[in-house]
Amino acid sequence: MEDFKERIQRLKREKDAFIIAHYYQRREIQEVADFIGDSLELSRKCTEIPNRIIVFCGVYFMAEIAKILAPEKKVLIPYRNAGCLLADMAIPEEIEKAKKKHPDAKIIAYVNTYAEVKAASDIICTSANAGEVIRKVDADKVIFLPDKNLGAYHKRSVNKEVILWNGYCPVHNRITWDSIERVKKRHPDALVIVHPECPPDVTERADFVGSTSQLVNFVEKSPHKKFIVGTEEGTLFKMQKVAPNKEFLLPDPVPLCDQMKMITPSRLITCLEEEIYEVQVPQDVAERAKRAIEAMLSLK
Ligand code: SF4
C-alpha cells in the first residue's frame, strides 16, 4: 500500500507536475514539495519550471503569480479558497482613488495582493526587497500598500515621502512584544528575530528583522544557538533543516496562518489526481500585473 509521499511522487511523474510550497505550509506538504521558498523566491522559480503542471501550495494570490509568469502552464491550487486577509485589504477601486489624490506618487504593491491590485500598481515588492524597491523606484513620493507595518519599517530608513495603506497581516500583527517576552523570560539567551510585517514596537526591539528567507539565512549563518522566531510557525521546518543543532522557539501564542494550513495532504492528492482547481487570470489583468512584477524582477 502506497503512503502519502510515494503516492505524490508517482502522481508527479504521471502528471508531469512540479510542486511549489511556501514556507508557511504544513510540514507534510513541505516534505513532498520540489521547491520551498518565500514570495520572491517562488516568483523567480515559476519562470524556470519545465513541467506541464505547477501545483502551488500556498494562498491564492501566490498561485496567481505563477499563472501570470508562466501562462502556458496549467497552474493548480489544492484549495481554491485559501485566501489572505492582508491581500483582502486592498481593492483596485481604492487604488484609483489614491492615485487621483496623489497623482505624483508611484504605487508600490506588496506581493501579498491580488492580480487586479498588482495590475493597478507601478511596481511590486516582497518583504525581502521592499526597502530596495522604495529606494530605487523613480519617484520622491510613493504609496505603499497594503501592509502598514512593512511600509513603516522601511519608511524609517528612506529619504522619501511614503504614504502607508491601512492594511496588516492578522498573523504577524498579533505578534506583540508581550508575546515574545513571555518566552524570552524563560530563555534570556535567545536572539529575537522577526518578520517586518510585525508591529513597529516589535521590529524596533528585535535583534534582527528580515523576510522569511532572510530569517532562514540568518539562523543558518549566525553563531548563536537559540532563537525566538517572530513569524509563522511553518518557517521552523526549514530552519531545523538548515540548522539542525540550533533551538527555535515561537512567541506565545504561536503565530499560525490558518489559510496557509488549508492545503492538506488529501487536498493535494485530489488536486493532482483530478487536475483541479485550475487558476485563471484574465489576460488583460495578467499583462498589466506582469509589467509590475517584471519591474521588480528587473530592478538593478
Ligand atoms: S501569514 Fe498573513 S500575509 Fe501570509 S498568507 Fe497568512 S494572512 Fe496572508
PDB file of N, CA, C and O in Angstrom, residues 112-179:
ATOM      1  N   ASN A 112       1.740  40.479  -1.572  1.00  0.00           N
ATOM      2  CA  ASN A 112       0.522  39.921  -0.956  1.00  0.00           C
ATOM      3  C   ASN A 112      -0.704  40.738  -1.358  1.00  0.00           C
ATOM      4  O   ASN A 112      -1.352  41.393  -0.534  1.00  0.00           O
ATOM      5  N   THR A 113      -0.996  40.739  -2.648  1.00  0.00           N
ATOM      6  CA  THR A 113      -2.154  41.430  -3.207  1.00  0.00           C
ATOM      7  C   THR A 113      -2.687  40.566  -4.343  1.00  0.00           C
ATOM      8  O   THR A 113      -1.947  39.744  -4.899  1.00  0.00           O
ATOM      9  N   TYR A 114      -3.932  40.771  -4.707  1.00  0.00           N
ATOM     10  CA  TYR A 114      -4.499  40.015  -5.829  1.00  0.00           C
ATOM     11  C   TYR A 114      -4.062  40.627  -7.173  1.00  0.00           C
ATOM     12  O   TYR A 114      -3.592  41.767  -7.217  1.00  0.00           O
ATOM     13  N   ALA A 115      -4.212  39.828  -8.221  1.00  0.00           N
ATOM     14  CA  ALA A 115      -3.705  40.222  -9.546  1.00  0.00           C
ATOM     15  C   ALA A 115      -4.256  41.582  -9.986  1.00  0.00           C
ATOM     16  O   ALA A 115      -3.527  42.397 -10.571  1.00  0.00           O
ATOM     17  N   GLU A 116      -5.519  41.871  -9.682  1.00  0.00           N
ATOM     18  CA  GLU A 116      -6.104  43.140 -10.131  1.00  0.00           C
ATOM     19  C   GLU A 116      -5.448  44.331  -9.441  1.00  0.00           C
ATOM     20  O   GLU A 116      -5.366  45.421 -10.012  1.00  0.00           O
ATOM     21  N   VAL A 117      -5.017  44.124  -8.214  1.00  0.00           N
ATOM     22  CA  VAL A 117      -4.332  45.202  -7.478  1.00  0.00           C
ATOM     23  C   VAL A 117      -2.921  45.381  -8.050  1.00  0.00           C
ATOM     24  O   VAL A 117      -2.455  46.506  -8.259  1.00  0.00           O
ATOM     25  N   LYS A 118      -2.266  44.266  -8.339  1.00  0.00           N
ATOM     26  CA  LYS A 118      -0.935  44.365  -8.967  1.00  0.00           C
ATOM     27  C   LYS A 118      -1.057  45.115 -10.302  1.00  0.00           C
ATOM     28  O   LYS A 118      -0.223  45.952 -10.636  1.00  0.00           O
ATOM     29  N   ALA A 119      -2.127  44.786 -11.042  1.00  0.00           N
ATOM     30  CA  ALA A 119      -2.325  45.404 -12.357  1.00  0.00           C
ATOM     31  C   ALA A 119      -2.512  46.913 -12.240  1.00  0.00           C
ATOM     32  O   ALA A 119      -2.168  47.664 -13.154  1.00  0.00           O
ATOM     33  N   ALA A 120      -3.042  47.383 -11.119  1.00  0.00           N
ATOM     34  CA  ALA A 120      -3.288  48.820 -10.936  1.00  0.00           C
ATOM     35  C   ALA A 120      -2.069  49.528 -10.337  1.00  0.00           C
ATOM     36  O   ALA A 120      -2.111  50.730 -10.094  1.00  0.00           O
ATOM     37  N   SER A 121      -0.972  48.782 -10.102  1.00  0.00           N
ATOM     38  CA  SER A 121       0.194  49.353  -9.417  1.00  0.00           C
ATOM     39  C   SER A 121       1.352  49.560 -10.395  1.00  0.00           C
ATOM     40  O   SER A 121       1.364  49.011 -11.491  1.00  0.00           O
ATOM     41  N   ASP A 122       2.355  50.355  -9.967  1.00  0.00           N
ATOM     42  CA  ASP A 122       3.516  50.609 -10.825  1.00  0.00           C
ATOM     43  C   ASP A 122       4.568  49.525 -10.686  1.00  0.00           C
ATOM     44  O   ASP A 122       5.238  49.166 -11.649  1.00  0.00           O
ATOM     45  N   ILE A 123       4.732  49.035  -9.469  1.00  0.00           N
ATOM     46  CA  ILE A 123       5.781  48.036  -9.227  1.00  0.00           C
ATOM     47  C   ILE A 123       5.384  47.199  -8.013  1.00  0.00           C
ATOM     48  O   ILE A 123       4.677  47.679  -7.123  1.00  0.00           O
ATOM     49  N   ILE A 124       5.876  45.966  -7.993  1.00  0.00           N
ATOM     50  CA  ILE A 124       5.599  45.051  -6.889  1.00  0.00           C
ATOM     51  C   ILE A 124       6.848  44.984  -6.006  1.00  0.00           C
ATOM     52  O   ILE A 124       7.958  45.245  -6.470  1.00  0.00           O
ATOM     53  N   CYS A 125       6.663  44.627  -4.768  1.00  0.00           N
ATOM     54  CA  CYS A 125       7.819  44.321  -3.917  1.00  0.00           C
ATOM     55  C   CYS A 125       7.462  43.131  -3.046  1.00  0.00           C
ATOM     56  O   CYS A 125       6.291  42.753  -2.948  1.00  0.00           O
ATOM     57  N   THR A 126       8.468  42.537  -2.429  1.00  0.00           N
ATOM     58  CA  THR A 126       8.234  41.464  -1.464  1.00  0.00           C
ATOM     59  C   THR A 126       8.832  41.924  -0.138  1.00  0.00           C
ATOM     60  O   THR A 126       9.483  42.976  -0.081  1.00  0.00           O
ATOM     61  N   SER A 127       8.670  41.118   0.903  1.00  0.00           N
ATOM     62  CA  SER A 127       9.250  41.539   2.189  1.00  0.00           C
ATOM     63  C   SER A 127      10.778  41.495   2.116  1.00  0.00           C
ATOM     64  O   SER A 127      11.454  42.149   2.892  1.00  0.00           O
ATOM     65  N   ALA A 128      11.324  40.734   1.158  1.00  0.00           N
ATOM     66  CA  ALA A 128      12.783  40.646   1.039  1.00  0.00           C
ATOM     67  C   ALA A 128      13.369  41.884   0.359  1.00  0.00           C
ATOM     68  O   ALA A 128      14.515  42.244   0.610  1.00  0.00           O
ATOM     69  N   ASN A 129      12.608  42.539  -0.514  1.00  0.00           N
ATOM     70  CA  ASN A 129      13.212  43.658  -1.251  1.00  0.00           C
ATOM     71  C   ASN A 129      12.430  44.971  -1.135  1.00  0.00           C
ATOM     72  O   ASN A 129      12.676  45.910  -1.903  1.00  0.00           O
ATOM     73  N   ALA A 130      11.487  45.069  -0.185  1.00  0.00           N
ATOM     74  CA  ALA A 130      10.632  46.259  -0.095  1.00  0.00           C
ATOM     75  C   ALA A 130      11.451  47.546   0.053  1.00  0.00           C
ATOM     76  O   ALA A 130      11.182  48.548  -0.630  1.00  0.00           O
ATOM     77  N   GLY A 131      12.473  47.525   0.921  1.00  0.00           N
ATOM     78  CA  GLY A 131      13.287  48.729   1.140  1.00  0.00           C
ATOM     79  C   GLY A 131      13.991  49.140  -0.140  1.00  0.00           C
ATOM     80  O   GLY A 131      14.015  50.321  -0.508  1.00  0.00           O
ATOM     81  N   GLU A 132      14.529  48.159  -0.839  1.00  0.00           N
ATOM     82  CA  GLU A 132      15.254  48.424  -2.088  1.00  0.00           C
ATOM     83  C   GLU A 132      14.309  49.012  -3.145  1.00  0.00           C
ATOM     84  O   GLU A 132      14.647  49.960  -3.849  1.00  0.00           O
ATOM     85  N   VAL A 133      13.102  48.454  -3.240  1.00  0.00           N
ATOM     86  CA  VAL A 133      12.137  48.946  -4.237  1.00  0.00           C
ATOM     87  C   VAL A 133      11.743  50.393  -3.907  1.00  0.00           C
ATOM     88  O   VAL A 133      11.716  51.256  -4.795  1.00  0.00           O
ATOM     89  N   ILE A 134      11.479  50.685  -2.636  1.00  0.00           N
ATOM     90  CA  ILE A 134      11.107  52.060  -2.267  1.00  0.00           C
ATOM     91  C   ILE A 134      12.249  53.015  -2.634  1.00  0.00           C
ATOM     92  O   ILE A 134      12.030  54.079  -3.204  1.00  0.00           O
ATOM     93  N   ARG A 135      13.476  52.613  -2.333  1.00  0.00           N
ATOM     94  CA  ARG A 135      14.636  53.495  -2.601  1.00  0.00           C
ATOM     95  C   ARG A 135      14.849  53.696  -4.096  1.00  0.00           C
ATOM     96  O   ARG A 135      15.117  54.799  -4.556  1.00  0.00           O
ATOM     97  N   LYS A 136      14.688  52.623  -4.873  1.00  0.00           N
ATOM     98  CA  LYS A 136      15.082  52.702  -6.286  1.00  0.00           C
ATOM     99  C   LYS A 136      13.975  53.160  -7.223  1.00  0.00           C
ATOM    100  O   LYS A 136      14.256  53.545  -8.364  1.00  0.00           O
ATOM    101  N   VAL A 137      12.719  53.100  -6.795  1.00  0.00           N
ATOM    102  CA  VAL A 137      11.648  53.486  -7.708  1.00  0.00           C
ATOM    103  C   VAL A 137      11.789  54.976  -8.046  1.00  0.00           C
ATOM    104  O   VAL A 137      12.217  55.781  -7.227  1.00  0.00           O
ATOM    105  N   ASP A 138      11.431  55.280  -9.294  1.00  0.00           N
ATOM    106  CA  ASP A 138      11.700  56.593  -9.841  1.00  0.00           C
ATOM    107  C   ASP A 138      10.628  57.610  -9.400  1.00  0.00           C
ATOM    108  O   ASP A 138       9.819  58.062 -10.221  1.00  0.00           O
ATOM    109  N   ALA A 139      10.598  57.953  -8.108  1.00  0.00           N
ATOM    110  CA  ALA A 139       9.636  58.945  -7.589  1.00  0.00           C
ATOM    111  C   ALA A 139      10.053  59.329  -6.172  1.00  0.00           C
ATOM    112  O   ALA A 139      10.583  58.503  -5.435  1.00  0.00           O
ATOM    113  N   ASP A 140       9.788  60.603  -5.809  1.00  0.00           N
ATOM    114  CA  ASP A 140      10.111  61.054  -4.439  1.00  0.00           C
ATOM    115  C   ASP A 140       8.973  60.749  -3.480  1.00  0.00           C
ATOM    116  O   ASP A 140       9.112  60.882  -2.264  1.00  0.00           O
ATOM    117  N   LYS A 141       7.825  60.373  -4.064  1.00  0.00           N
ATOM    118  CA  LYS A 141       6.656  60.102  -3.222  1.00  0.00           C
ATOM    119  C   LYS A 141       6.072  58.749  -3.645  1.00  0.00           C
ATOM    120  O   LYS A 141       5.871  58.511  -4.844  1.00  0.00           O
ATOM    121  N   VAL A 142       5.829  57.883  -2.685  1.00  0.00           N
ATOM    122  CA  VAL A 142       5.259  56.569  -3.027  1.00  0.00           C
ATOM    123  C   VAL A 142       4.080  56.254  -2.111  1.00  0.00           C
ATOM    124  O   VAL A 142       4.026  56.703  -0.966  1.00  0.00           O
ATOM    125  N   ILE A 143       3.156  55.479  -2.671  1.00  0.00           N
ATOM    126  CA  ILE A 143       2.070  54.927  -1.850  1.00  0.00           C
ATOM    127  C   ILE A 143       2.401  53.455  -1.683  1.00  0.00           C
ATOM    128  O   ILE A 143       2.556  52.729  -2.678  1.00  0.00           O
ATOM    129  N   PHE A 144       2.555  53.022  -0.427  1.00  0.00           N
ATOM    130  CA  PHE A 144       2.960  51.643  -0.160  1.00  0.00           C
ATOM    131  C   PHE A 144       1.749  50.877   0.367  1.00  0.00           C
ATOM    132  O   PHE A 144       1.174  51.241   1.395  1.00  0.00           O
ATOM    133  N   LEU A 145       1.386  49.789  -0.320  1.00  0.00           N
ATOM    134  CA  LEU A 145       0.199  49.059   0.117  1.00  0.00           C
ATOM    135  C   LEU A 145       0.421  47.539   0.043  1.00  0.00           C
ATOM    136  O   LEU A 145       1.293  47.089  -0.688  1.00  0.00           O
ATOM    137  N   PRO A 146      -0.359  46.726   0.756  1.00  0.00           N
ATOM    138  CA  PRO A 146      -1.342  47.134   1.763  1.00  0.00           C
ATOM    139  C   PRO A 146      -0.808  47.074   3.203  1.00  0.00           C
ATOM    140  O   PRO A 146      -1.527  47.465   4.112  1.00  0.00           O
ATOM    141  N   ASP A 147       0.449  46.605   3.434  1.00  0.00           N
ATOM    142  CA  ASP A 147       0.877  46.325   4.811  1.00  0.00           C
ATOM    143  C   ASP A 147       1.527  47.551   5.460  1.00  0.00           C
ATOM    144  O   ASP A 147       2.661  47.912   5.135  1.00  0.00           O
ATOM    145  N   LYS A 148       0.802  48.147   6.412  1.00  0.00           N
ATOM    146  CA  LYS A 148       1.328  49.373   7.057  1.00  0.00           C
ATOM    147  C   LYS A 148       2.568  49.079   7.895  1.00  0.00           C
ATOM    148  O   LYS A 148       3.442  49.937   8.015  1.00  0.00           O
ATOM    149  N   ASN A 149       2.678  47.876   8.476  1.00  0.00           N
ATOM    150  CA  ASN A 149       3.849  47.574   9.316  1.00  0.00           C
ATOM    151  C   ASN A 149       5.117  47.440   8.471  1.00  0.00           C
ATOM    152  O   ASN A 149       6.163  47.981   8.820  1.00  0.00           O
ATOM    153  N   LEU A 150       5.002  46.723   7.372  1.00  0.00           N
ATOM    154  CA  LEU A 150       6.150  46.567   6.470  1.00  0.00           C
ATOM    155  C   LEU A 150       6.571  47.936   5.922  1.00  0.00           C
ATOM    156  O   LEU A 150       7.759  48.273   5.863  1.00  0.00           O
ATOM    157  N   GLY A 151       5.561  48.736   5.517  1.00  0.00           N
ATOM    158  CA  GLY A 151       5.845  50.077   4.993  1.00  0.00           C
ATOM    159  C   GLY A 151       6.505  50.950   6.049  1.00  0.00           C
ATOM    160  O   GLY A 151       7.491  51.642   5.780  1.00  0.00           O
ATOM    161  N   ALA A 152       5.991  50.903   7.288  1.00  0.00           N
ATOM    162  CA  ALA A 152       6.536  51.741   8.368  1.00  0.00           C
ATOM    163  C   ALA A 152       7.973  51.335   8.689  1.00  0.00           C
ATOM    164  O   ALA A 152       8.818  52.188   8.965  1.00  0.00           O
ATOM    165  N   TYR A 153       8.246  50.040   8.614  1.00  0.00           N
ATOM    166  CA  TYR A 153       9.601  49.559   8.923  1.00  0.00           C
ATOM    167  C   TYR A 153      10.619  50.173   7.950  1.00  0.00           C
ATOM    168  O   TYR A 153      11.687  50.625   8.355  1.00  0.00           O
ATOM    169  N   HIS A 154      10.279  50.228   6.661  1.00  0.00           N
ATOM    170  CA  HIS A 154      11.229  50.754   5.671  1.00  0.00           C
ATOM    171  C   HIS A 154      11.188  52.278   5.577  1.00  0.00           C
ATOM    172  O   HIS A 154      12.180  52.901   5.202  1.00  0.00           O
ATOM    173  N   LYS A 155      10.047  52.848   5.935  1.00  0.00           N
ATOM    174  CA  LYS A 155       9.907  54.306   5.876  1.00  0.00           C
ATOM    175  C   LYS A 155      10.983  54.995   6.726  1.00  0.00           C
ATOM    176  O   LYS A 155      11.493  56.053   6.369  1.00  0.00           O
ATOM    177  N   ARG A 156      11.358  54.336   7.846  1.00  0.00           N
ATOM    178  CA  ARG A 156      12.355  54.917   8.755  1.00  0.00           C
ATOM    179  C   ARG A 156      13.696  55.160   8.060  1.00  0.00           C
ATOM    180  O   ARG A 156      14.438  56.043   8.448  1.00  0.00           O
ATOM    181  N   SER A 157      14.016  54.336   7.070  1.00  0.00           N
ATOM    182  CA  SER A 157      15.375  54.423   6.524  1.00  0.00           C
ATOM    183  C   SER A 157      15.430  54.963   5.088  1.00  0.00           C
ATOM    184  O   SER A 157      16.455  54.834   4.430  1.00  0.00           O
ATOM    185  N   VAL A 158      14.326  55.520   4.579  1.00  0.00           N
ATOM    186  CA  VAL A 158      14.399  56.077   3.214  1.00  0.00           C
ATOM    187  C   VAL A 158      14.127  57.576   3.247  1.00  0.00           C
ATOM    188  O   VAL A 158      13.391  58.069   4.092  1.00  0.00           O
ATOM    189  N   ASN A 159      14.714  58.248   2.300  1.00  0.00           N
ATOM    190  CA  ASN A 159      14.590  59.692   2.235  1.00  0.00           C
ATOM    191  C   ASN A 159      13.505  60.074   1.223  1.00  0.00           C
ATOM    192  O   ASN A 159      13.760  60.775   0.253  1.00  0.00           O
ATOM    193  N   LYS A 160      12.303  59.532   1.444  1.00  0.00           N
ATOM    194  CA  LYS A 160      11.205  59.770   0.503  1.00  0.00           C
ATOM    195  C   LYS A 160       9.922  59.918   1.278  1.00  0.00           C
ATOM    196  O   LYS A 160       9.840  59.447   2.432  1.00  0.00           O
ATOM    197  N   GLU A 161       8.909  60.503   0.641  1.00  0.00           N
ATOM    198  CA  GLU A 161       7.600  60.522   1.294  1.00  0.00           C
ATOM    199  C   GLU A 161       6.929  59.166   1.032  1.00  0.00           C
ATOM    200  O   GLU A 161       6.724  58.783  -0.124  1.00  0.00           O
ATOM    201  N   VAL A 162       6.622  58.450   2.101  1.00  0.00           N
ATOM    202  CA  VAL A 162       5.988  57.127   1.953  1.00  0.00           C
ATOM    203  C   VAL A 162       4.598  57.189   2.591  1.00  0.00           C
ATOM    204  O   VAL A 162       4.467  57.373   3.811  1.00  0.00           O
ATOM    205  N   ILE A 163       3.565  57.076   1.750  1.00  0.00           N
ATOM    206  CA  ILE A 163       2.191  57.090   2.265  1.00  0.00           C
ATOM    207  C   ILE A 163       1.788  55.639   2.533  1.00  0.00           C
ATOM    208  O   ILE A 163       1.871  54.787   1.637  1.00  0.00           O
ATOM    209  N   LEU A 164       1.385  55.375   3.764  1.00  0.00           N
ATOM    210  CA  LEU A 164       1.080  53.990   4.151  1.00  0.00           C
ATOM    211  C   LEU A 164      -0.411  53.687   3.991  1.00  0.00           C
ATOM    212  O   LEU A 164      -1.270  54.523   4.273  1.00  0.00           O
ATOM    213  N   TRP A 165      -0.701  52.495   3.541  1.00  0.00           N
ATOM    214  CA  TRP A 165      -2.070  51.951   3.462  1.00  0.00           C
ATOM    215  C   TRP A 165      -2.460  51.486   4.856  1.00  0.00           C
ATOM    216  O   TRP A 165      -1.580  51.280   5.703  1.00  0.00           O
ATOM    217  N   ASN A 166      -3.747  51.248   5.087  1.00  0.00           N
ATOM    218  CA  ASN A 166      -4.111  50.837   6.445  1.00  0.00           C
ATOM    219  C   ASN A 166      -4.335  49.323   6.564  1.00  0.00           C
ATOM    220  O   ASN A 166      -5.251  48.884   7.246  1.00  0.00           O
ATOM    221  N   GLY A 167      -3.498  48.532   5.896  1.00  0.00           N
ATOM    222  CA  GLY A 167      -3.680  47.074   5.968  1.00  0.00           C
ATOM    223  C   GLY A 167      -2.635  46.435   6.871  1.00  0.00           C
ATOM    224  O   GLY A 167      -1.629  47.055   7.217  1.00  0.00           O
ATOM    225  N   TYR A 168      -2.876  45.211   7.232  1.00  0.00           N
ATOM    226  CA  TYR A 168      -1.913  44.472   8.064  1.00  0.00           C
ATOM    227  C   TYR A 168      -2.213  42.982   7.941  1.00  0.00           C
ATOM    228  O   TYR A 168      -3.322  42.582   7.601  1.00  0.00           O
ATOM    229  N   CYS A 169      -1.183  42.180   8.230  1.00  0.00           N
ATOM    230  CA  CYS A 169      -1.372  40.729   8.270  1.00  0.00           C
ATOM    231  C   CYS A 169      -1.832  40.374   9.682  1.00  0.00           C
ATOM    232  O   CYS A 169      -1.079  40.612  10.640  1.00  0.00           O
ATOM    233  N   PRO A 170      -3.013  39.795   9.831  1.00  0.00           N
ATOM    234  CA  PRO A 170      -3.501  39.498  11.186  1.00  0.00           C
ATOM    235  C   PRO A 170      -2.585  38.540  11.948  1.00  0.00           C
ATOM    236  O   PRO A 170      -2.517  38.609  13.169  1.00  0.00           O
ATOM    237  N   VAL A 171      -1.876  37.679  11.228  1.00  0.00           N
ATOM    238  CA  VAL A 171      -0.999  36.707  11.893  1.00  0.00           C
ATOM    239  C   VAL A 171       0.225  37.424  12.492  1.00  0.00           C
ATOM    240  O   VAL A 171       0.556  37.249  13.671  1.00  0.00           O
ATOM    241  N   HIS A 172       0.883  38.251  11.696  1.00  0.00           N
ATOM    242  CA  HIS A 172       2.082  38.950  12.193  1.00  0.00           C
ATOM    243  C   HIS A 172       1.722  40.127  13.098  1.00  0.00           C
ATOM    244  O   HIS A 172       2.482  40.469  14.000  1.00  0.00           O
ATOM    245  N   ASN A 173       0.588  40.752  12.849  1.00  0.00           N
ATOM    246  CA  ASN A 173       0.204  41.904  13.669  1.00  0.00           C
ATOM    247  C   ASN A 173      -0.101  41.483  15.111  1.00  0.00           C
ATOM    248  O   ASN A 173      -0.054  42.291  16.014  1.00  0.00           O
ATOM    249  N   ARG A 174      -0.419  40.182  15.275  1.00  0.00           N
ATOM    250  CA  ARG A 174      -0.702  39.668  16.626  1.00  0.00           C
ATOM    251  C   ARG A 174       0.578  39.324  17.394  1.00  0.00           C
ATOM    252  O   ARG A 174       0.520  38.935  18.545  1.00  0.00           O
ATOM    253  N   ILE A 175       1.735  39.420  16.708  1.00  0.00           N
ATOM    254  CA  ILE A 175       2.993  39.141  17.414  1.00  0.00           C
ATOM    255  C   ILE A 175       3.363  40.421  18.182  1.00  0.00           C
ATOM    256  O   ILE A 175       3.980  41.322  17.644  1.00  0.00           O
ATOM    257  N   THR A 176       2.944  40.501  19.421  1.00  0.00           N
ATOM    258  CA  THR A 176       3.232  41.678  20.244  1.00  0.00           C
ATOM    259  C   THR A 176       4.555  41.447  20.975  1.00  0.00           C
ATOM    260  O   THR A 176       5.041  40.311  21.048  1.00  0.00           O
ATOM    261  N   TRP A 177       5.100  42.542  21.539  1.00  0.00           N
ATOM    262  CA  TRP A 177       6.332  42.363  22.318  1.00  0.00           C
ATOM    263  C   TRP A 177       6.050  41.505  23.547  1.00  0.00           C
ATOM    264  O   TRP A 177       6.879  40.714  23.979  1.00  0.00           O
ATOM    265  N   ASP A 178       4.833  41.604  24.096  1.00  0.00           N
ATOM    266  CA  ASP A 178       4.459  40.755  25.249  1.00  0.00           C
ATOM    267  C   ASP A 178       4.535  39.272  24.881  1.00  0.00           C
ATOM    268  O   ASP A 178       4.989  38.449  25.671  1.00  0.00           O
ATOM    269  N   SER A 179       4.062  38.935  23.675  1.00  0.00           N
ATOM    270  CA  SER A 179       4.046  37.518  23.266  1.00  0.00           C
ATOM    271  C   SER A 179       5.467  36.980  23.109  1.00  0.00           C
ATOM    272  O   SER A 179       5.713  35.783  23.235  1.00  0.00           O
TER     273      SER A 179
END
